[in-house]
mmCIF file of C-alpha atoms in Angstrom:
data_model
loop_
_atom_site.group_PDB
_atom_site.id
_atom_site.type_symbol
_atom_site.label_atom_id
_atom_site.label_comp_id
_atom_site.label_asym_id
_atom_site.label_seq_id
_atom_site.Cartn_x
_atom_site.Cartn_y
_atom_site.Cartn_z
ATOM 1 C CA MET A 1 9.614 22.484 -17.935
ATOM 2 C CA THR A 2 6.403 23.664 -19.561
ATOM 3 C CA GLU A 3 8.011 23.222 -22.998
ATOM 4 C CA LEU A 4 8.794 19.618 -22.153
ATOM 5 C CA PHE A 5 5.217 19.046 -21.049
ATOM 6 C CA LEU A 6 3.774 20.730 -24.141
ATOM 7 C CA LEU A 7 6.039 18.762 -26.480
ATOM 8 C CA ASN A 8 5.144 15.441 -24.851
ATOM 9 C CA LYS A 9 1.604 16.214 -23.705
ATOM 10 C CA ASN A 10 0.004 13.282 -25.543
ATOM 11 C CA GLN A 11 2.617 10.776 -24.355
ATOM 12 C CA ILE A 12 2.362 11.988 -20.741
ATOM 13 C CA LEU A 13 -1.419 11.783 -20.730
ATOM 14 C CA THR A 14 -1.340 8.369 -22.409
ATOM 15 C CA THR A 15 1.250 7.194 -19.862
ATOM 16 C CA LEU A 16 -0.974 8.315 -17.001
ATOM 17 C CA ALA A 17 -3.971 6.574 -18.576
ATOM 18 C CA ILE A 18 -1.987 3.345 -19.106
ATOM 19 C CA MET A 19 -0.713 3.394 -15.538
ATOM 20 C CA LEU A 20 -4.243 3.943 -14.201
ATOM 21 C CA VAL A 21 -5.729 1.149 -16.330
ATOM 22 C CA LEU A 22 -2.929 -1.260 -15.390
ATOM 23 C CA TRP A 23 -3.293 -0.366 -11.712
ATOM 24 C CA ILE A 24 -7.036 -1.117 -11.915
ATOM 25 C CA PHE A 25 -6.297 -4.348 -13.830
ATOM 26 C CA GLN A 26 -3.745 -5.390 -11.195
ATOM 27 C CA PHE A 27 -6.172 -4.523 -8.393
ATOM 28 C CA ILE A 28 -8.933 -6.627 -9.988
ATOM 29 C CA LEU A 29 -6.590 -9.596 -10.541
ATOM 30 C CA LYS A 30 -5.325 -9.446 -6.957
ATOM 31 C CA LYS A 31 -8.856 -9.152 -5.561
ATOM 32 C CA THR A 32 -9.899 -12.165 -7.649
ATOM 33 C CA ALA A 33 -6.898 -14.232 -6.515
ATOM 34 C CA ASN A 34 -7.550 -13.186 -2.915
ATOM 35 C CA ARG A 35 -11.238 -14.127 -3.196
ATOM 36 C CA VAL A 36 -10.404 -17.514 -4.753
ATOM 37 C CA GLY A 37 -7.827 -18.120 -2.036
ATOM 38 C CA HIS A 38 -10.208 -17.113 0.751
ATOM 39 C CA ASN A 39 -13.186 -19.077 -0.603
ATOM 40 C CA SER A 40 -11.066 -22.174 -1.177
ATOM 41 C CA GLY A 41 -9.319 -21.959 2.191
ATOM 42 C CA ILE A 42 -5.921 -21.551 0.547
ATOM 43 C CA HIS A 43 -3.063 -20.508 2.824
ATOM 44 C CA VAL A 44 -2.138 -16.813 2.625
ATOM 45 C CA THR A 45 1.449 -17.540 1.499
ATOM 46 C CA ARG A 46 0.149 -19.239 -1.631
ATOM 47 C CA THR A 47 -2.061 -16.238 -2.338
ATOM 48 C CA ARG A 48 0.946 -13.938 -1.980
ATOM 49 C CA LEU A 49 2.795 -16.096 -4.511
ATOM 50 C CA MET A 50 -0.039 -15.450 -6.977
ATOM 51 C CA PHE A 51 0.367 -11.721 -6.264
ATOM 52 C CA LYS A 52 4.017 -11.969 -7.389
ATOM 53 C CA TYR A 53 2.951 -13.609 -10.650
ATOM 54 C CA ILE A 54 0.350 -10.883 -11.191
ATOM 55 C CA ASN A 55 2.980 -8.178 -10.566
ATOM 56 C CA VAL A 56 5.288 -9.718 -13.187
ATOM 57 C CA LEU A 57 2.451 -9.880 -15.730
ATOM 58 C CA VAL A 58 1.447 -6.246 -15.161
ATOM 59 C CA THR A 59 5.091 -5.094 -15.336
ATOM 60 C CA ILE A 60 5.620 -6.806 -18.702
ATOM 61 C CA LEU A 61 2.392 -5.246 -20.022
ATOM 62 C CA ALA A 62 3.468 -1.822 -18.732
ATOM 63 C CA ILE A 63 6.883 -2.047 -20.423
ATOM 64 C CA PHE A 64 5.287 -3.062 -23.713
ATOM 65 C CA LEU A 65 2.546 -0.405 -23.685
ATOM 66 C CA LEU A 66 4.813 2.416 -22.484
ATOM 67 C CA SER A 67 7.383 1.529 -25.140
ATOM 68 C CA LEU A 68 4.683 1.898 -27.785
ATOM 69 C CA THR A 69 3.561 5.192 -26.251
ATOM 70 C CA TRP A 70 7.015 6.769 -26.181
ATOM 71 C CA GLY A 71 7.968 6.136 -29.779
ATOM 72 C CA TYR A 72 8.960 2.560 -30.441
ATOM 73 C CA ASN A 73 6.990 1.209 -33.334
ATOM 74 C CA ALA A 74 5.400 -2.202 -33.276
ATOM 75 C CA GLN A 75 8.050 -3.774 -35.555
ATOM 76 C CA GLU A 76 10.912 -2.658 -33.295
ATOM 77 C CA LEU A 77 9.081 -3.911 -30.208
ATOM 78 C CA ALA A 78 8.243 -7.196 -31.900
ATOM 79 C CA LEU A 79 11.923 -7.659 -32.737
ATOM 80 C CA ILE A 80 13.018 -6.841 -29.170
ATOM 81 C CA PHE A 81 10.377 -9.007 -27.489
ATOM 82 C CA SER A 82 10.859 -11.928 -29.900
ATOM 83 C CA SER A 83 14.621 -11.818 -29.309
ATOM 84 C CA VAL A 84 14.182 -11.714 -25.546
ATOM 85 C CA PHE A 85 11.575 -14.475 -25.596
ATOM 86 C CA ALA A 86 13.770 -16.592 -27.910
ATOM 87 C CA ILE A 87 16.624 -16.348 -25.416
ATOM 88 C CA ILE A 88 14.270 -17.064 -22.525
ATOM 89 C CA GLY A 89 12.747 -19.955 -24.490
ATOM 90 C CA VAL A 90 16.157 -21.552 -25.055
ATOM 91 C CA ALA A 91 17.007 -21.075 -21.384
ATOM 92 C CA MET A 92 13.644 -22.497 -20.300
ATOM 93 C CA PHE A 93 14.049 -25.466 -22.610
ATOM 94 C CA ALA A 94 17.319 -26.188 -20.854
ATOM 95 C CA ILE A 95 15.549 -25.950 -17.488
ATOM 96 C CA TRP A 96 12.028 -26.951 -18.516
ATOM 97 C CA SER A 97 11.302 -28.631 -15.201
ATOM 98 C CA ILE A 98 11.378 -25.273 -13.425
ATOM 99 C CA LEU A 99 8.789 -23.884 -15.838
ATOM 100 C CA SER A 100 6.597 -26.968 -15.500
ATOM 101 C CA ASN A 101 6.771 -26.765 -11.702
ATOM 102 C CA ILE A 102 5.808 -23.073 -11.730
ATOM 103 C CA THR A 103 2.904 -23.813 -14.070
ATOM 104 C CA ALA A 104 1.852 -26.719 -11.872
ATOM 105 C CA GLY A 105 2.091 -24.397 -8.843
ATOM 106 C CA ILE A 106 -0.368 -22.001 -10.494
ATOM 107 C CA ILE A 107 -2.712 -24.896 -11.331
ATOM 108 C CA LEU A 108 -2.433 -26.190 -7.759
ATOM 109 C CA PHE A 109 -3.373 -22.743 -6.444
ATOM 110 C CA PHE A 110 -6.672 -22.735 -8.292
ATOM 111 C CA SER A 111 -7.662 -26.406 -8.292
ATOM 112 C CA PHE A 112 -5.731 -28.451 -5.706
ATOM 113 C CA PRO A 113 -8.329 -29.923 -3.338
ATOM 114 C CA TYR A 114 -5.901 -30.482 -0.456
ATOM 115 C CA LYS A 115 -4.702 -27.792 1.930
ATOM 116 C CA ILE A 116 -1.787 -27.290 4.281
ATOM 117 C CA GLY A 117 -2.338 -29.667 7.182
ATOM 118 C CA SER A 118 -4.124 -32.316 5.086
ATOM 119 C CA ARG A 119 -2.868 -35.879 5.412
ATOM 120 C CA ILE A 120 -2.579 -37.436 1.959
ATOM 121 C CA LYS A 121 -1.381 -40.601 0.295
ATOM 122 C CA ILE A 122 0.398 -40.410 -3.057
ATOM 123 C CA HIS A 123 -0.174 -43.628 -5.012
ATOM 124 C CA ASP A 124 3.140 -44.240 -6.705
ATOM 125 C CA LYS A 125 4.018 -47.841 -7.559
ATOM 126 C CA ASP A 126 7.717 -47.300 -6.875
ATOM 127 C CA LEU A 127 7.487 -45.105 -3.778
ATOM 128 C CA PRO A 128 4.057 -44.664 -2.185
ATOM 129 C CA ILE A 129 4.029 -41.746 0.241
ATOM 130 C CA GLU A 130 1.700 -41.097 3.150
ATOM 131 C CA ALA A 131 2.370 -37.688 4.652
ATOM 132 C CA VAL A 132 1.002 -34.380 5.899
ATOM 133 C CA ILE A 133 1.244 -31.307 3.677
ATOM 134 C CA GLU A 134 3.413 -28.818 5.581
ATOM 135 C CA ASP A 135 3.784 -26.184 2.882
ATOM 136 C CA ILE A 136 2.984 -25.583 -0.773
ATOM 137 C CA LYS A 137 5.685 -23.593 -2.569
ATOM 138 C CA ALA A 138 6.046 -22.351 -6.145
ATOM 139 C CA PHE A 139 8.119 -25.384 -7.199
ATOM 140 C CA HIS A 140 7.313 -28.131 -4.714
ATOM 141 C CA LEU A 141 5.322 -29.396 -1.740
ATOM 142 C CA HIS A 142 6.818 -29.996 1.680
ATOM 143 C CA LEU A 143 5.441 -33.278 2.996
ATOM 144 C CA ARG A 144 6.110 -34.650 6.494
ATOM 145 C CA THR A 145 5.771 -38.411 6.899
ATOM 146 C CA LEU A 146 4.407 -39.962 10.071
ATOM 147 C CA GLU A 147 7.984 -40.964 10.931
ATOM 148 C CA GLY A 148 8.994 -37.273 10.830
ATOM 149 C CA GLU A 149 10.858 -37.377 7.503
ATOM 150 C CA LEU A 150 10.594 -34.216 5.367
ATOM 151 C CA ILE A 151 9.933 -34.909 1.686
ATOM 152 C CA THR A 152 10.161 -32.250 -1.004
ATOM 153 C CA TYR A 153 7.782 -33.332 -3.771
ATOM 154 C CA PRO A 154 7.735 -31.497 -7.151
ATOM 155 C CA ASN A 155 4.478 -29.776 -8.103
ATOM 156 C CA ASN A 156 4.412 -31.271 -11.590
ATOM 157 C CA LEU A 157 4.550 -34.814 -10.156
ATOM 158 C CA ILE A 158 1.675 -34.230 -7.733
ATOM 159 C CA LEU A 159 -0.513 -33.477 -10.772
ATOM 160 C CA GLN A 160 0.579 -36.713 -12.463
ATOM 161 C CA LYS A 161 -0.026 -39.107 -9.562
ATOM 162 C CA ALA A 162 -3.208 -40.285 -7.906
ATOM 163 C CA VAL A 163 -3.593 -38.667 -4.481
ATOM 164 C CA SER A 164 -5.988 -39.724 -1.702
ATOM 165 C CA LEU A 165 -7.138 -37.584 1.181
ATOM 166 C CA ILE A 166 -6.755 -39.462 4.453
ATOM 167 C CA GLU A 167 -7.564 -36.659 6.908
ATOM 168 C CA LYS A 168 -8.687 -33.134 6.154
ATOM 169 C CA GLU A 169 -6.532 -31.541 8.831
ATOM 170 C CA TYR A 170 -3.905 -33.519 10.622
ATOM 171 C CA HIS A 171 -2.252 -32.347 13.824
ATOM 172 C CA ALA A 172 1.283 -33.525 14.503
ATOM 173 C CA ASP A 173 0.590 -34.367 18.157
ATOM 174 C CA GLU A 174 -2.258 -36.742 17.256
ATOM 175 C CA GLY A 175 -1.411 -40.381 16.906
ATOM 176 C CA LYS A 176 1.703 -40.217 19.084
ATOM 177 C CA ASP A 177 1.854 -42.234 22.244
ATOM 178 C CA ALA A 178 1.919 -40.232 25.437
ATOM 179 C CA LEU A 179 5.112 -40.721 27.382
#
């Protein structure tokens, strides 16, 4: 066991340093996302979604850096990563709308002025929508119309349409006639 440690002492120490730095980096990113979410009044489920994206980013960085540490040279890694990203790129081109909705979801997290519970109007010439935001997911919004209809609206479209805020927080029991 000591021979193994002595033979790989530099790699083990570098691995520990990389893991520590990435853990600190992940902690800082999560704290920042949490602070942005808290200051902007963003629902906790949307903040947790950002945490998943941060975890994926840190994992990819860890795989790349640890591969370099344990003996892969940069040319081999570049070949592996370019091959993987080429395959992913072809797959994402085939399903580009998923990627655009995820990207729009990230943009909505940081800059969308409306929150869950806000009553909005989407100005679309073909299908104008007036509804309450029930949930904001990675790919789409859940909107509930005043008639009770649930509409799933893609994130990338909400960034392309004009949206008006009607009420900051709408409660479902308001506006209904008492029986």
